[in-house]
Coordinates of C-alpha atoms and ligand atoms in Angstrom, one line a residue:
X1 CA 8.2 -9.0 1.1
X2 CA 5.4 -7.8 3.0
X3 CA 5.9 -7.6 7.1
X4 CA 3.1 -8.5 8.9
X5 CA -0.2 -7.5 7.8
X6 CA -0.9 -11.4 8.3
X7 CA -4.7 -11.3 7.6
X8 CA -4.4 -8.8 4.8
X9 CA -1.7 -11.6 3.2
X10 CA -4.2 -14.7 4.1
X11 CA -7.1 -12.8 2.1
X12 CA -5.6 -11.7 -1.3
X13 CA -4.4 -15.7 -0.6
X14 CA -7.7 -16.7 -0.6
X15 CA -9.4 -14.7 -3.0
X16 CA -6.5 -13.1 -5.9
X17 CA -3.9 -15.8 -5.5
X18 CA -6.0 -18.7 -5.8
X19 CA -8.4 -17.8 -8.7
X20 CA -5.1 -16.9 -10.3
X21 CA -3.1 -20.3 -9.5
X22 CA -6.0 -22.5 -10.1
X23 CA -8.5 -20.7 -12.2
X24 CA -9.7 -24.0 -13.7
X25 CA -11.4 -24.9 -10.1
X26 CA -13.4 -21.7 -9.9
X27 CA -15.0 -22.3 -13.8
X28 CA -15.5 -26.2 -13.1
X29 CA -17.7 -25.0 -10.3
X30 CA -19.6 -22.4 -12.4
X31 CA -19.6 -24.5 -15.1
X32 CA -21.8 -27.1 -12.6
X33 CA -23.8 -24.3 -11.3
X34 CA -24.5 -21.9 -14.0
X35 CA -27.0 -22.2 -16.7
X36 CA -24.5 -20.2 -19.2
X37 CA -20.7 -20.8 -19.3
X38 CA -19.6 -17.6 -16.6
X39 CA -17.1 -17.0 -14.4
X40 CA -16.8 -16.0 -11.1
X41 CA -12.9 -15.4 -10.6
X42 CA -12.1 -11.8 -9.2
X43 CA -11.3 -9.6 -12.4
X44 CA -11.7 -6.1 -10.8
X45 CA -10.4 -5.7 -6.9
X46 CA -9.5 -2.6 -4.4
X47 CA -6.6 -1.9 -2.2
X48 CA -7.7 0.9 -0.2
X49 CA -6.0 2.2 2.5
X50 CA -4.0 5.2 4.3
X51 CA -0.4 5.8 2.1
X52 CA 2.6 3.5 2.6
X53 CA 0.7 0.6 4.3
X54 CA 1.7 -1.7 1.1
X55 CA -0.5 -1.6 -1.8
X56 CA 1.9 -1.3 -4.3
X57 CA 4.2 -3.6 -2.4
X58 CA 1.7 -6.6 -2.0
X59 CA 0.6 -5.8 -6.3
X60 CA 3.9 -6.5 -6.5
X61 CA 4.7 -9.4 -4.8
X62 CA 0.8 -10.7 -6.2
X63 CA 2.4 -10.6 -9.9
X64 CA 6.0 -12.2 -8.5
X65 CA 4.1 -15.1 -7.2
X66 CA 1.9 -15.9 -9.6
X67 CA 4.8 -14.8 -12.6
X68 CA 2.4 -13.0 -14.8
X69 CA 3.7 -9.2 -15.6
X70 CA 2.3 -6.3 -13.8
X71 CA 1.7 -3.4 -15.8
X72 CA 1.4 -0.3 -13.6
X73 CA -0.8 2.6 -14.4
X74 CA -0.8 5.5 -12.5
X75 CA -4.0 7.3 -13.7
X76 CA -3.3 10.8 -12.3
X77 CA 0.0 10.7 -14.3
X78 CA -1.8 9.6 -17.3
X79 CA -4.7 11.9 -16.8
X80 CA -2.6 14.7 -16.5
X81 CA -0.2 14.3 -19.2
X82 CA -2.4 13.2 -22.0
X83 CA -4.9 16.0 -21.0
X84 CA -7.5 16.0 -24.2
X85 CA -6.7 12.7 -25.1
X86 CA -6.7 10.5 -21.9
X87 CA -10.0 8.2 -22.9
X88 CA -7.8 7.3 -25.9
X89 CA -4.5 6.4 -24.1
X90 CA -6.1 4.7 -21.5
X91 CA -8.1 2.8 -24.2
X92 CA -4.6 2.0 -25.7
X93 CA -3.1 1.0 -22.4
X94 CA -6.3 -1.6 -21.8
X95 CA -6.0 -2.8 -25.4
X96 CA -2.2 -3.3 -25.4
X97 CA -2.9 -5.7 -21.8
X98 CA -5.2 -7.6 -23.4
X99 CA -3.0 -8.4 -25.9
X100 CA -0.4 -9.2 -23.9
X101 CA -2.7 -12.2 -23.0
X102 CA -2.8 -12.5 -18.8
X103 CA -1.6 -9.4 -17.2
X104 CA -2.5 -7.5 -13.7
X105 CA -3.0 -4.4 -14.5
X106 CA -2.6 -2.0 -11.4
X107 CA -4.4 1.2 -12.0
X108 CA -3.0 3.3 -8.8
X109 CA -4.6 6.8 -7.7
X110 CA -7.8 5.6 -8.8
X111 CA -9.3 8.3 -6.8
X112 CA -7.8 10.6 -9.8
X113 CA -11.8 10.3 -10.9
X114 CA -13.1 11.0 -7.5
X115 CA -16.2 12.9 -7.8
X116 CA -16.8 15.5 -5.4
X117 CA -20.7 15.7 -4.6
X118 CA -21.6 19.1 -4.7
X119 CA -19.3 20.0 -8.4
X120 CA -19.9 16.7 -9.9
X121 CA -17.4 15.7 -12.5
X122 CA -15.8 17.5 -15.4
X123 CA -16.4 16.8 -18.0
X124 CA -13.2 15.2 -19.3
X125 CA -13.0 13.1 -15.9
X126 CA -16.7 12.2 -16.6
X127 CA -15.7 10.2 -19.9
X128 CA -12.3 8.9 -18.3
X129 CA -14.6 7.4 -16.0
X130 CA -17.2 5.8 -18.4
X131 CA -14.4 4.4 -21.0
X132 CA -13.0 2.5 -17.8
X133 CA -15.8 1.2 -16.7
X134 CA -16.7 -0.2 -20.2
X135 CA -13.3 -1.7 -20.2
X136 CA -13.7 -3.3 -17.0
X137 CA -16.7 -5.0 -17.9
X138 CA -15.5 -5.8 -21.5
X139 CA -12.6 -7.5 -19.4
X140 CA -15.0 -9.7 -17.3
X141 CA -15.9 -11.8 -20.3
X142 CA -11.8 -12.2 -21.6
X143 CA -11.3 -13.5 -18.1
X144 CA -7.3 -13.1 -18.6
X145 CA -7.2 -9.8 -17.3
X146 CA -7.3 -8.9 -13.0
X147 CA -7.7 -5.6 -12.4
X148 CA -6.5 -4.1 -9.4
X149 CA -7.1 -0.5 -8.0
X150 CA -5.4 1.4 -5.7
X151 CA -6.6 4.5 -3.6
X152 CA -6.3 6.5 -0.1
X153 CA -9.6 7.5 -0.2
X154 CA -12.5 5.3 -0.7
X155 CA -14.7 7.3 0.4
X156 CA -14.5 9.5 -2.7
X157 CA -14.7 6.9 -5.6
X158 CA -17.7 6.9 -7.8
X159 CA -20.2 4.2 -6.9
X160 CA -20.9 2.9 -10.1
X161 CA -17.1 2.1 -10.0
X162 CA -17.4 0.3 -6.3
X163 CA -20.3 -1.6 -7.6
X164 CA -17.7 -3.6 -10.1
X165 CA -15.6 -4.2 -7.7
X166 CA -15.4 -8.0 -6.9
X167 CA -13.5 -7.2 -3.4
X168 CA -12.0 -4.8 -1.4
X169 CA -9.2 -5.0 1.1
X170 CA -7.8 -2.5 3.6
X171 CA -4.4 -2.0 4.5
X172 CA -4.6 -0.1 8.2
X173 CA -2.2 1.6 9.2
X174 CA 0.1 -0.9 11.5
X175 CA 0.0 -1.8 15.2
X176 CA 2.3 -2.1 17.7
X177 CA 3.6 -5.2 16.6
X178 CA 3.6 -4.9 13.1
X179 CA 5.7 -1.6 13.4
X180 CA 8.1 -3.8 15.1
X181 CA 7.9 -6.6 12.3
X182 CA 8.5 -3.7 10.0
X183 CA 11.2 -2.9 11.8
X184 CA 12.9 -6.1 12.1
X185 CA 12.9 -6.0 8.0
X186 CA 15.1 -3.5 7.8
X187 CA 17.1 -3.3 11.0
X188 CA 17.6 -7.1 11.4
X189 CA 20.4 -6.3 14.0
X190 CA 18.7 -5.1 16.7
X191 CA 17.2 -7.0 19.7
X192 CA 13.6 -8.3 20.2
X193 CA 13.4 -6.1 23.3
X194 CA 14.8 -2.9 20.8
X195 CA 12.5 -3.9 18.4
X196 CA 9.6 -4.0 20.7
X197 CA 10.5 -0.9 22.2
X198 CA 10.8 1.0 18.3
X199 CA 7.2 -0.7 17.7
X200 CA 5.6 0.8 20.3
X201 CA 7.2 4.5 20.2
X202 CA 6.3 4.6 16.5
X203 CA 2.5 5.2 16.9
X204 CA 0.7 6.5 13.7
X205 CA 3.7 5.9 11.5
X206 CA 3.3 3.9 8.1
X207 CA 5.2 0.9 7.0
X208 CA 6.7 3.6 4.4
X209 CA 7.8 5.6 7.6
X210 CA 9.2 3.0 9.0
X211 CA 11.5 2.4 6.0
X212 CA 12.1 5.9 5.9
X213 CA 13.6 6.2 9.4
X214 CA 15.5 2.9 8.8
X215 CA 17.3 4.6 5.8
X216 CA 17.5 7.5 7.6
X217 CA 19.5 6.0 10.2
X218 CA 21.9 4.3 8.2
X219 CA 23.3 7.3 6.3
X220 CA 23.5 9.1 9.6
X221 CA 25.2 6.1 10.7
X222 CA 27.8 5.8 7.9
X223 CA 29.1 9.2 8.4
X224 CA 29.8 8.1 11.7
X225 CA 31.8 5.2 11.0
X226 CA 33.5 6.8 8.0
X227 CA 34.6 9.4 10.9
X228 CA 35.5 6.9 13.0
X229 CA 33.1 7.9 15.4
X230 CA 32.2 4.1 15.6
X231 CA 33.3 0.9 15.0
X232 CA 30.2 -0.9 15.1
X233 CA 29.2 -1.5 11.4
X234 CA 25.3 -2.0 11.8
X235 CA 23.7 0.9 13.7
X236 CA 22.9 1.7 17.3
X237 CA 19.2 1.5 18.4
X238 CA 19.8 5.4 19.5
X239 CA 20.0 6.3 15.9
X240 CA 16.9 4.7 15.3
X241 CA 15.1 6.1 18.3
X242 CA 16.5 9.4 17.2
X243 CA 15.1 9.1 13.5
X244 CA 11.7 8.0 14.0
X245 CA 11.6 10.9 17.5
X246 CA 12.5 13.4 14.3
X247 CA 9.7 11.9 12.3
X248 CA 6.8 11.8 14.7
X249 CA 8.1 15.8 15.5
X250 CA 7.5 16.0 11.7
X251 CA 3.8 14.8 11.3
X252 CA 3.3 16.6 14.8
X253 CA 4.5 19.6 12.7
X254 CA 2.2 19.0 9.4
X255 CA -0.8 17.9 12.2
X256 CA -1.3 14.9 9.7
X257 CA -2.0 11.8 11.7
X258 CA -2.5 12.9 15.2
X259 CA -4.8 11.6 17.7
X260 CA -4.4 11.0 21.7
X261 CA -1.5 8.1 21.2
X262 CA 0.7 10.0 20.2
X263 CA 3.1 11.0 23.4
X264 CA 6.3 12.8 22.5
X265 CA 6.9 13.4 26.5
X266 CA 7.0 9.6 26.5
X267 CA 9.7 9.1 23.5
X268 CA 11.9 11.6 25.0
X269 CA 11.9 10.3 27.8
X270 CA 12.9 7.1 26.6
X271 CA 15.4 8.9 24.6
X272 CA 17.0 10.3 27.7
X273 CA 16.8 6.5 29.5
X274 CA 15.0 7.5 31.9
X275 CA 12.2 5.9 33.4
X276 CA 8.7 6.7 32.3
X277 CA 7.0 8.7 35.3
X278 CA 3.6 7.3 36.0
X279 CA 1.0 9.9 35.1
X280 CA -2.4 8.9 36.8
Ligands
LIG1 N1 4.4 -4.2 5.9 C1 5.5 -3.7 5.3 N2 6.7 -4.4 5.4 C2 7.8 -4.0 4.8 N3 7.9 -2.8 4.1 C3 6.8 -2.0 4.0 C4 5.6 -2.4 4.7 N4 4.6 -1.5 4.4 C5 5.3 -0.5 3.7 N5 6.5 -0.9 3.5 C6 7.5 0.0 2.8 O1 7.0 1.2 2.5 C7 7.1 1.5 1.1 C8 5.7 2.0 0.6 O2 4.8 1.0 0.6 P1 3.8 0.9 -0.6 O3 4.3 1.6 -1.8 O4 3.4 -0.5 -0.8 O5 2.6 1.8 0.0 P2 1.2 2.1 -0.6 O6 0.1 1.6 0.3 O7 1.1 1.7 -2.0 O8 1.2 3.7 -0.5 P3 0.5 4.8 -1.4 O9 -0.9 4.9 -1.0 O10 1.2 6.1 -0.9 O11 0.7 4.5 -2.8 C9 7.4 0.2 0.4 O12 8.4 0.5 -0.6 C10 8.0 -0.7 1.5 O13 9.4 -0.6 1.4
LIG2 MG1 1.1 2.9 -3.8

């Protein structure tokens, strides 16, 4: 269960969850258009996209909905492990889903084959590359298989790769009121007006974050109560004001995701329940 993202959920409705539920619509329309029997369902897509915004989450739901099995390949694992031999084993892994007649397969880390411009590519990457590309396209004509790929960083992936790809969506990283739906998913006791208020401290965090500092707040929470320190069972907002103030300190810190939103002096002060003093 995906919270909001509410256009992100509409498109891979549109594009992946339809040409998988009613694949014979989109070849009785090719088959009136075409001169040759083709198709034109998505086979090879992109989920691109800062990390913990959902990618894995919304391949997952993707295969739930649709019930066909989602085999998950994460190709910096594979490339690493089966150094010397990783064209073969992913050969293997491509056969073994076609076999399996319709699959998603869910190659994440696909940036594992980024080229950077100036080195180009080893040598071993190099033929990791080419094998998957001949699969993808050796896939196209099967038309049981959907591909999809994962990646932070678009940017990097090689273009002869981007030019198979049959779509691309991005996953942002939240707004306001997305953090709060986030919130709301794991925190289902607090207020609107807490909710509201957690959505708009936790600038720059990902949904991934968000669980995080839900978790986060819960343990601290359950050594209170198991002290006796409270009798509430479901947390306080304070605990999860506290958590997410530690974890914006913590990408302060590693100078990750930080741009002019973010405003400590303003969570602390909110901490402290104190009104916000006008700055003009
Ligand atoms: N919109 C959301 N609603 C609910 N939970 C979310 C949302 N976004 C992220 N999460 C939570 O964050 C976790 C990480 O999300 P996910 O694995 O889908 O991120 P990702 O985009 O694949 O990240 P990465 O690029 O690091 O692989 C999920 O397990 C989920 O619990
Ligand atoms: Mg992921």
């Amino acid at each position: 269960y995906l919270a909001g993202y509410d256009k992100v959920k509409r498109d891979i409705e549109d594009t992946v969850l339809l040409a998988l539920t009613h694949g014979d619509v989109y070849d009785k329309i090719t088959a009136a258009t075409r001169m040759k029997n083709e198709t034109n369902r998505p086979k090879c897509v992109l989920f691109e996209g800062p990390p913990g915004c959902g990618k894995t989450t919304s391949a997952k739901i993707i295969s739930q909905q649709v019930e066909i099995p989602l085999v998950y390949m994460p190709l910096e694992a594979i490339m690493s492990k089966f150094y010397g031999e990783s064209e073969s084993k992913l050969a293997e892994i491509f056969e073994a889903c076609a076999a399996m007649g319709s699959v998603i397969l869910f190659i994440d880390e696909i940036d594992s084959l980024a080229t950077s411009r100036e080195a180009g590519l080893h040598e071993a990457t190099r033929r990791i590359l080419s094998t998957l590309l001949r699969k993808i396209d050796s896939f196209e004509s099967d038309g049981e298989v959907l591909v999809i790929c994962a990646t932070n960083r678009k940017k990097d992936l090689d273009p002869a790769l981007v030019s198979r790809l049959d779509l691309s969506i991005r996953f942002e990283l939240p707004e306001a009121s997305t953090r709060s739906e986030i919130f709301q998913r794991y925190a289902k006791q607090l207020s609107e007006e807490e909710l509201k208020e957690l959505g708009e401290l936790s600038v720059n965090l990902s949904g991934r974050d968000i669980c995080d500092i839900c978790k986060d707040a819960e343990r601290k929470w359950a050594s209170k109560y198991i002290r006796k320190e409270v009798n509430q069972i479901a947390p306080a907002i304070e605990v999860y004001l506290d958590a997410t103030m530690a974890r914006l300190l913590q990408i302060q810190d590693s100078n990750l995701r930080m741009d002019h939103d973010f405003r400590p002096d303003l969570i602390a002060s909110k901490l402290r329940s104190q009104p916000v003093a006008q700055s003009t």
